[in-house]
mmCIF file of C-alpha atoms in Angstrom:
data_model
loop_
_atom_site.group_PDB
_atom_site.id
_atom_site.type_symbol
_atom_site.label_atom_id
_atom_site.label_comp_id
_atom_site.label_asym_id
_atom_site.label_seq_id
_atom_site.Cartn_x
_atom_site.Cartn_y
_atom_site.Cartn_z
ATOM 1 C CA MET A 4 92.121 91.403 121.461
ATOM 2 C CA ASP A 5 92.974 89.540 124.670
ATOM 3 C CA HIS A 6 96.393 89.329 126.281
ATOM 4 C CA ALA A 7 97.233 85.958 124.744
ATOM 5 C CA ALA A 8 96.483 87.293 121.267
ATOM 6 C CA ALA A 9 98.601 90.406 121.852
ATOM 7 C CA THR A 10 101.647 88.253 122.580
ATOM 8 C CA HIS A 11 101.172 85.978 119.573
ATOM 9 C CA PRO A 12 104.539 85.601 117.761
ATOM 10 C CA LEU A 13 103.000 86.863 114.510
ATOM 11 C CA ILE A 14 101.978 90.124 116.182
ATOM 12 C CA LEU A 15 105.295 90.589 117.952
ATOM 13 C CA HIS A 16 107.662 89.717 115.131
ATOM 14 C CA TYR A 17 105.776 90.675 111.974
ATOM 15 C CA PRO A 18 107.342 94.125 111.351
ATOM 16 C CA THR A 19 110.886 92.947 112.019
ATOM 17 C CA SER A 20 110.689 89.542 110.306
ATOM 18 C CA VAL A 21 109.264 91.113 107.137
ATOM 19 C CA PRO A 22 111.355 94.272 106.544
ATOM 20 C CA HIS A 23 109.102 95.719 103.808
ATOM 21 C CA CYS A 24 106.032 95.474 106.079
ATOM 22 C CA GLY A 25 107.961 97.172 108.863
ATOM 23 C CA ALA A 26 109.022 99.962 106.479
ATOM 24 C CA LEU A 27 105.368 100.554 105.527
ATOM 25 C CA GLY A 28 104.290 100.516 109.193
ATOM 26 C CA GLN A 29 102.022 97.486 108.842
ATOM 27 C CA GLU A 30 101.011 95.699 112.044
ATOM 28 C CA VAL A 31 99.095 92.522 112.820
ATOM 29 C CA VAL A 32 96.262 93.629 115.100
ATOM 30 C CA ALA A 33 94.448 90.300 115.609
ATOM 31 C CA VAL A 34 95.222 86.611 115.066
ATOM 32 C CA GLU A 35 93.198 83.431 115.268
ATOM 33 C CA SER A 36 94.096 80.061 113.795
ATOM 34 C CA GLY A 37 93.852 80.613 110.035
ATOM 35 C CA TRP A 38 92.683 84.237 110.321
ATOM 36 C CA VAL A 39 94.525 87.528 110.718
ATOM 37 C CA ARG A 40 93.698 91.239 110.604
ATOM 38 C CA VAL A 41 96.537 93.535 109.520
ATOM 39 C CA ARG A 42 96.485 97.339 109.666
ATOM 40 C CA GLN A 43 98.225 99.672 107.216
ATOM 41 C CA PRO A 44 98.389 103.138 108.808
ATOM 42 C CA TYR A 45 97.636 105.964 106.378
ATOM 43 C CA ALA A 46 100.562 108.025 105.060
ATOM 44 C CA GLU A 47 100.762 110.518 102.205
ATOM 45 C CA HIS A 48 103.407 108.552 100.322
ATOM 46 C CA LEU A 49 100.890 105.700 99.918
ATOM 47 C CA LEU A 50 98.704 107.711 97.527
ATOM 48 C CA GLY A 51 98.280 106.523 93.952
ATOM 49 C CA ASP A 52 96.304 109.443 92.602
ATOM 50 C CA ILE A 53 96.892 112.791 94.233
ATOM 51 C CA GLU A 54 94.246 114.535 92.103
ATOM 52 C CA ARG A 55 91.421 112.232 93.215
ATOM 53 C CA GLY A 56 92.865 111.577 96.699
ATOM 54 C CA TRP A 57 93.031 107.809 96.414
ATOM 55 C CA ILE A 58 95.430 105.391 98.104
ATOM 56 C CA HIS A 59 97.426 103.367 95.545
ATOM 57 C CA THR A 60 95.869 99.983 94.737
ATOM 58 C CA SER A 61 99.392 98.525 94.889
ATOM 59 C CA VAL A 62 99.495 99.393 98.614
ATOM 60 C CA GLN A 63 96.420 97.196 99.039
ATOM 61 C CA LEU A 64 98.110 94.472 96.974
ATOM 62 C CA THR A 65 101.203 94.555 99.196
ATOM 63 C CA LEU A 66 99.056 94.529 102.341
ATOM 64 C CA VAL A 67 97.118 91.508 101.039
ATOM 65 C CA ASP A 68 100.259 89.569 100.088
ATOM 66 C CA SER A 69 101.734 90.082 103.572
ATOM 67 C CA ALA A 70 98.531 89.355 105.483
ATOM 68 C CA PHE A 71 97.766 86.238 103.454
ATOM 69 C CA GLY A 72 101.225 84.873 104.239
ATOM 70 C CA ALA A 73 100.649 85.576 107.942
ATOM 71 C CA ALA A 74 97.217 83.885 107.801
ATOM 72 C CA VAL A 75 98.770 80.750 106.307
ATOM 73 C CA LEU A 76 101.441 80.674 109.028
ATOM 74 C CA SER A 77 98.749 81.093 111.704
ATOM 75 C CA ALA A 78 97.027 77.946 110.367
ATOM 76 C CA PHE A 79 100.084 75.715 110.883
ATOM 77 C CA ASP A 80 100.803 73.935 114.162
ATOM 78 C CA THR A 81 104.524 74.021 113.368
ATOM 79 C CA PRO A 82 106.082 76.718 111.131
ATOM 80 C CA GLU A 83 106.949 75.723 107.583
ATOM 81 C CA PRO A 84 108.119 77.627 104.463
ATOM 82 C CA ILE A 85 105.519 78.789 101.945
ATOM 83 C CA ALA A 86 105.635 80.399 98.499
ATOM 84 C CA THR A 87 102.942 82.541 96.843
ATOM 85 C CA LEU A 88 101.879 80.926 93.569
ATOM 86 C CA ASP A 89 99.344 83.507 92.464
ATOM 87 C CA LEU A 90 97.335 86.424 93.764
ATOM 88 C CA ARG A 91 94.290 88.182 92.351
ATOM 89 C CA MET A 92 92.975 91.582 93.392
ATOM 90 C CA ASP A 93 89.482 92.909 92.560
ATOM 91 C CA TYR A 94 89.202 96.613 93.295
ATOM 92 C CA HIS A 95 85.614 97.258 94.358
ATOM 93 C CA ARG A 96 85.863 100.939 95.250
ATOM 94 C CA PRO A 97 88.637 103.496 95.771
ATOM 95 C CA ALA A 98 90.498 103.592 99.095
ATOM 96 C CA VAL A 99 90.448 107.214 100.173
ATOM 97 C CA ALA A 100 93.185 109.399 101.644
ATOM 98 C CA GLY A 101 93.355 110.060 105.368
ATOM 99 C CA GLN A 102 92.025 106.694 106.553
ATOM 100 C CA ASP A 103 93.913 103.540 107.579
ATOM 101 C CA LEU A 104 93.539 100.341 105.576
ATOM 102 C CA PHE A 105 92.716 96.977 107.123
ATOM 103 C CA VAL A 106 92.807 93.522 105.602
ATOM 104 C CA ASP A 107 91.011 90.480 106.981
ATOM 105 C CA ALA A 108 92.670 87.331 105.630
ATOM 106 C CA ARG A 109 91.129 83.882 105.995
ATOM 107 C CA VAL A 110 92.586 80.490 105.119
ATOM 108 C CA GLU A 111 89.930 78.636 103.091
ATOM 109 C CA ARG A 112 91.645 75.269 102.784
ATOM 110 C CA VAL A 113 94.908 73.650 103.835
ATOM 111 C CA ALA A 114 95.574 70.842 101.349
ATOM 112 C CA ALA A 115 98.598 68.528 101.291
ATOM 113 C CA GLN A 116 100.677 70.805 99.051
ATOM 114 C CA ILE A 117 98.604 73.974 98.588
ATOM 115 C CA VAL A 118 96.902 76.495 100.906
ATOM 116 C CA PHE A 119 94.025 78.629 99.574
ATOM 117 C CA VAL A 120 93.392 82.057 101.131
ATOM 118 C CA SER A 121 90.828 84.804 100.580
ATOM 119 C CA GLY A 122 90.370 88.216 102.100
ATOM 120 C CA THR A 123 88.975 91.706 101.996
ATOM 121 C CA VAL A 124 90.590 95.124 102.288
ATOM 122 C CA TRP A 125 88.477 97.810 103.942
ATOM 123 C CA GLN A 126 88.598 101.248 105.564
ATOM 124 C CA GLU A 127 85.377 102.202 107.366
ATOM 125 C CA ARG A 128 83.878 98.753 107.906
ATOM 126 C CA PRO A 129 84.595 95.196 106.692
ATOM 127 C CA GLU A 130 81.232 94.937 104.903
ATOM 128 C CA ARG A 131 82.269 97.719 102.535
ATOM 129 C CA PRO A 132 85.499 96.391 100.968
ATOM 130 C CA THR A 133 87.786 98.489 98.815
ATOM 131 C CA ALA A 134 89.258 95.244 97.442
ATOM 132 C CA VAL A 135 88.577 91.517 97.493
ATOM 133 C CA ALA A 136 91.490 89.142 97.013
ATOM 134 C CA ARG A 137 92.291 85.470 96.538
ATOM 135 C CA ALA A 138 95.582 83.570 96.484
ATOM 136 C CA ALA A 139 97.167 80.126 96.422
ATOM 137 C CA PHE A 140 100.312 79.268 98.372
ATOM 138 C CA MET A 141 102.590 76.291 97.996
ATOM 139 C CA ARG A 142 103.805 74.377 101.055
ATOM 140 C CA VAL A 143 107.441 74.296 99.947
ATOM 141 C CA ALA A 144 108.593 71.561 102.335
ATOM 142 C CA HIS A 145 105.753 69.271 101.203
ATOM 143 C CA GLY A 146 106.803 69.117 97.544
ATOM 144 C CA LYS A 147 110.016 68.697 95.626
ATOM 145 C CA ALA A 148 109.648 71.650 93.266
ATOM 146 C CA VAL A 149 110.318 75.088 94.722
ATOM 147 C CA VAL A 150 108.675 77.804 92.664
ATOM 148 C CA GLY A 151 107.249 81.232 93.315
ATOM 149 C CA GLN A 152 107.889 83.821 95.928
ATOM 150 C CA GLU A 153 109.099 82.249 99.150
ATOM 151 C CA GLN A 154 107.969 83.999 102.288
ATOM 152 C CA GLY A 155 108.935 83.913 105.949
ATOM 153 C CA GLN A 156 109.174 80.655 107.796
ATOM 154 C CA MET B 12 106.031 106.353 76.128
ATOM 155 C CA ASN B 13 108.423 109.260 76.515
ATOM 156 C CA GLN B 14 110.287 110.301 79.652
ATOM 157 C CA ALA B 15 108.116 113.398 80.182
ATOM 158 C CA CYS B 16 104.918 111.292 80.303
ATOM 159 C CA PHE B 17 106.589 108.907 82.760
ATOM 160 C CA ALA B 18 107.647 111.835 84.968
ATOM 161 C CA ALA B 19 104.121 113.285 84.856
ATOM 162 C CA GLY B 20 102.633 109.915 85.836
ATOM 163 C CA LEU B 21 105.094 109.532 88.691
ATOM 164 C CA GLN B 22 104.165 113.013 89.909
ATOM 165 C CA ARG B 23 100.540 111.909 90.351
ATOM 166 C CA MET B 24 101.515 108.619 92.020
ATOM 167 C CA PRO B 25 103.471 109.123 95.290
ATOM 168 C CA TYR B 26 103.602 105.371 96.051
ATOM 169 C CA ALA B 27 105.345 104.642 92.722
ATOM 170 C CA ARG B 28 107.880 107.347 93.676
ATOM 171 C CA TYR B 29 108.298 105.739 97.114
ATOM 172 C CA LEU B 30 109.030 102.358 95.506
ATOM 173 C CA GLY B 31 111.678 104.096 93.380
ATOM 174 C CA ILE B 32 110.479 103.066 89.908
ATOM 175 C CA SER B 33 112.556 104.382 87.004
ATOM 176 C CA TYR B 34 112.087 104.162 83.234
ATOM 177 C CA ALA B 35 114.319 104.059 80.141
ATOM 178 C CA GLU B 36 112.624 105.521 77.078
ATOM 179 C CA GLU B 37 114.916 103.876 74.500
ATOM 180 C CA SER B 38 114.201 100.324 75.736
ATOM 181 C CA GLY B 39 110.732 100.845 77.242
ATOM 182 C CA ILE B 40 111.945 98.997 80.352
ATOM 183 C CA PHE B 41 110.953 99.949 83.912
ATOM 184 C CA THR B 42 113.303 99.283 86.853
ATOM 185 C CA LEU B 43 112.693 98.655 90.548
ATOM 186 C CA GLY B 44 116.075 99.300 92.128
ATOM 187 C CA PHE B 45 116.887 96.965 95.018
ATOM 188 C CA ARG B 46 116.703 98.438 98.534
ATOM 189 C CA PRO B 47 116.934 96.589 101.870
ATOM 190 C CA ASP B 48 113.506 97.895 102.909
ATOM 191 C CA LEU B 49 111.901 96.084 99.937
ATOM 192 C CA VAL B 50 112.908 92.709 101.386
ATOM 193 C CA GLY B 51 110.110 90.313 102.337
ATOM 194 C CA ASN B 52 112.185 87.389 103.546
ATOM 195 C CA PRO B 53 115.539 88.313 105.164
ATOM 196 C CA ARG B 54 116.722 84.691 105.261
ATOM 197 C CA LEU B 55 116.860 84.200 101.472
ATOM 198 C CA PRO B 56 116.956 87.275 101.107
ATOM 199 C CA ALA B 57 114.125 87.957 98.643
ATOM 200 C CA VAL B 58 112.228 91.021 97.468
ATOM 201 C CA HIS B 59 108.728 91.120 99.025
ATOM 202 C CA GLY B 60 106.130 89.592 96.674
ATOM 203 C CA GLY B 61 103.797 92.483 97.386
ATOM 204 C CA ALA B 62 106.469 95.050 96.536
ATOM 205 C CA LEU B 63 107.148 93.194 93.282
ATOM 206 C CA GLY B 64 103.407 92.978 92.541
ATOM 207 C CA GLY B 65 103.011 96.664 93.345
ATOM 208 C CA PHE B 66 105.889 97.460 90.990
ATOM 209 C CA MET B 67 104.222 95.476 88.184
ATOM 210 C CA GLU B 68 100.782 97.008 88.725
ATOM 211 C CA SER B 69 102.315 100.496 88.872
ATOM 212 C CA VAL B 70 104.167 99.802 85.610
ATOM 213 C CA ALA B 71 100.822 99.013 83.932
ATOM 214 C CA LEU B 72 99.291 102.208 85.369
ATOM 215 C CA LEU B 73 102.252 104.377 84.344
ATOM 216 C CA TYR B 74 102.418 102.822 80.881
ATOM 217 C CA LEU B 75 98.697 103.153 80.163
ATOM 218 C CA GLY B 76 98.566 106.630 81.694
ATOM 219 C CA GLY B 77 101.637 107.718 79.716
ATOM 220 C CA THR B 78 100.682 106.375 76.320
ATOM 221 C CA GLU B 79 97.031 107.348 76.494
ATOM 222 C CA THR B 80 97.794 110.978 77.362
ATOM 223 C CA LEU B 81 94.863 110.706 79.765
ATOM 224 C CA GLY B 82 96.029 113.536 81.931
ATOM 225 C CA ARG B 83 95.239 111.326 84.903
ATOM 226 C CA VAL B 84 95.932 107.921 86.416
ATOM 227 C CA PRO B 85 93.917 104.956 85.001
ATOM 228 C CA LYS B 86 91.644 103.234 87.525
ATOM 229 C CA PRO B 87 92.459 99.550 88.192
ATOM 230 C CA VAL B 88 89.568 97.077 87.965
ATOM 231 C CA ASP B 89 91.533 93.955 88.775
ATOM 232 C CA PHE B 90 95.109 92.705 88.781
ATOM 233 C CA SER B 91 96.452 89.131 88.925
ATOM 234 C CA ILE B 92 100.008 87.996 89.469
ATOM 235 C CA ASP B 93 101.674 84.649 88.890
ATOM 236 C CA PHE B 94 104.900 84.308 90.860
ATOM 237 C CA LEU B 95 107.244 82.073 88.868
ATOM 238 C CA ARG B 96 110.534 82.344 90.728
ATOM 239 C CA SER B 97 111.837 83.899 93.932
ATOM 240 C CA ALA B 98 112.940 87.539 93.492
ATOM 241 C CA ALA B 99 116.553 87.797 94.644
ATOM 242 C CA ALA B 100 118.033 90.823 96.435
ATOM 243 C CA ARG B 101 118.852 92.705 93.220
ATOM 244 C CA ASP B 102 117.227 95.093 90.710
ATOM 245 C CA SER B 103 114.019 93.951 88.998
ATOM 246 C CA PHE B 104 112.899 94.949 85.500
ATOM 247 C CA ALA B 105 109.513 95.010 83.780
ATOM 248 C CA ARG B 106 107.855 95.790 80.489
ATOM 249 C CA CYS B 107 104.187 96.318 79.742
ATOM 250 C CA GLU B 108 102.137 95.209 76.768
ATOM 251 C CA VAL B 109 98.574 96.280 76.031
ATOM 252 C CA LEU B 110 96.578 93.392 74.531
ATOM 253 C CA ARG B 111 93.294 95.180 74.212
ATOM 254 C CA GLN B 112 92.686 98.874 74.080
ATOM 255 C CA GLY B 113 89.014 99.776 74.228
ATOM 256 C CA ARG B 114 87.616 103.265 74.547
ATOM 257 C CA ARG B 115 86.890 102.861 78.249
ATOM 258 C CA VAL B 116 88.833 99.792 79.383
ATOM 259 C CA ALA B 117 92.286 98.424 78.562
ATOM 260 C CA GLN B 118 93.808 95.016 79.248
ATOM 261 C CA ALA B 119 97.491 95.181 80.042
ATOM 262 C CA GLN B 120 100.078 92.615 80.991
ATOM 263 C CA VAL B 121 103.439 92.996 82.621
ATOM 264 C CA GLN B 122 106.471 90.736 82.511
ATOM 265 C CA CYS B 123 109.078 90.941 85.261
ATOM 266 C CA TRP B 124 112.633 89.584 85.349
ATOM 267 C CA GLN B 125 115.971 90.171 87.078
ATOM 268 C CA GLN B 126 119.273 89.094 85.520
ATOM 269 C CA ASP B 127 117.994 87.513 82.323
ATOM 270 C CA ALA B 128 115.012 88.912 80.360
ATOM 271 C CA SER B 129 114.221 85.405 79.123
ATOM 272 C CA VAL B 130 113.892 84.069 82.701
ATOM 273 C CA LEU B 131 110.707 85.683 84.046
ATOM 274 C CA ILE B 132 110.231 85.840 87.817
ATOM 275 C CA ALA B 133 106.594 87.013 87.630
ATOM 276 C CA VAL B 134 103.854 87.934 85.175
ATOM 277 C CA GLY B 135 100.860 90.157 85.840
ATOM 278 C CA ARG B 136 97.688 91.048 84.010
ATOM 279 C CA GLY B 137 94.796 93.358 84.700
ATOM 280 C CA HIS B 138 92.029 95.601 83.461
ATOM 281 C CA PHE B 139 92.086 99.359 83.806
ATOM 282 C CA ILE B 140 89.401 101.989 83.292
ATOM 283 C CA LEU B 141 90.676 104.800 81.096
ATOM 284 C CA GLU B 142 87.585 106.954 81.021
ATOM 285 C CA GLU B 143 85.126 107.907 83.727
ATOM 286 C CA PRO B 144 81.420 107.407 82.964
ATOM 287 C CA ALA B 145 79.308 110.494 82.359
ATOM 288 C CA PRO B 146 78.291 112.211 85.637
ATOM 289 C CA GLN B 147 74.628 111.081 85.408
ATOM 290 C CA ALA B 148 75.707 107.422 85.088
ATOM 291 C CA ARG B 149 78.130 107.543 87.985
ATOM 292 C CA GLN B 150 77.220 105.748 91.167
ATOM 293 C CA ALA B 151 78.257 106.603 94.702
#
């Protein structure tokens, strides 16, 4: 990550502009136009199965929802409000205790009213995802109807 | 599902405890109590979509784990959420329904609302593995 990337507004303001992400300790570690990598540091309270030592899949879901929103914002020249229409998670393998989670989120298509995003959650390396995800966002200011879960500006 | 099964499920699932999910046996309704650190957008303010999605997925896991007397947490295969309305800064409620219960896999769906149970703010659906394959069939 170069200096310019480190001072990107998404990296600087992410934890404070999205309180839940700040509470979980999530941080944007890299940004390009239409692409972000977000880190979720490991913590014991993120486990979903203490007997098998697995991180909760819902932690991955939350990480994906946040990172996808950030990826959409990174694709815009000027900030605009967005709302998540739907989100799908496929859990390929368990995320194990003791290791951080990363998500790489990529904007697939910016259409007039909708933005399509896909991404992978991983621990050791991106080629070995714990989850693969896909979502559609509505560009709220570009349509009359406001539905769904509005996110940051 | 009785309260003891819910408590046992919660014990195995620290993240569901962190979210603060509670359950009422008489109604079968799960609650995500509002907290400022669950907010995703401070300007509205609105509950974070991921926190809401995590609540709904956890409800499916707790419900399936509690009614199946598995003695462990079901393993999610996939989970999809449709966000229908913005989640305001107040308590959210959910109930789970199992549409298909196989021996190894169950399909469950979750409805989520806030003030009015007939005005849904989100729906979720997913598949969950209830039973591990035999050791010789298991892959790394």
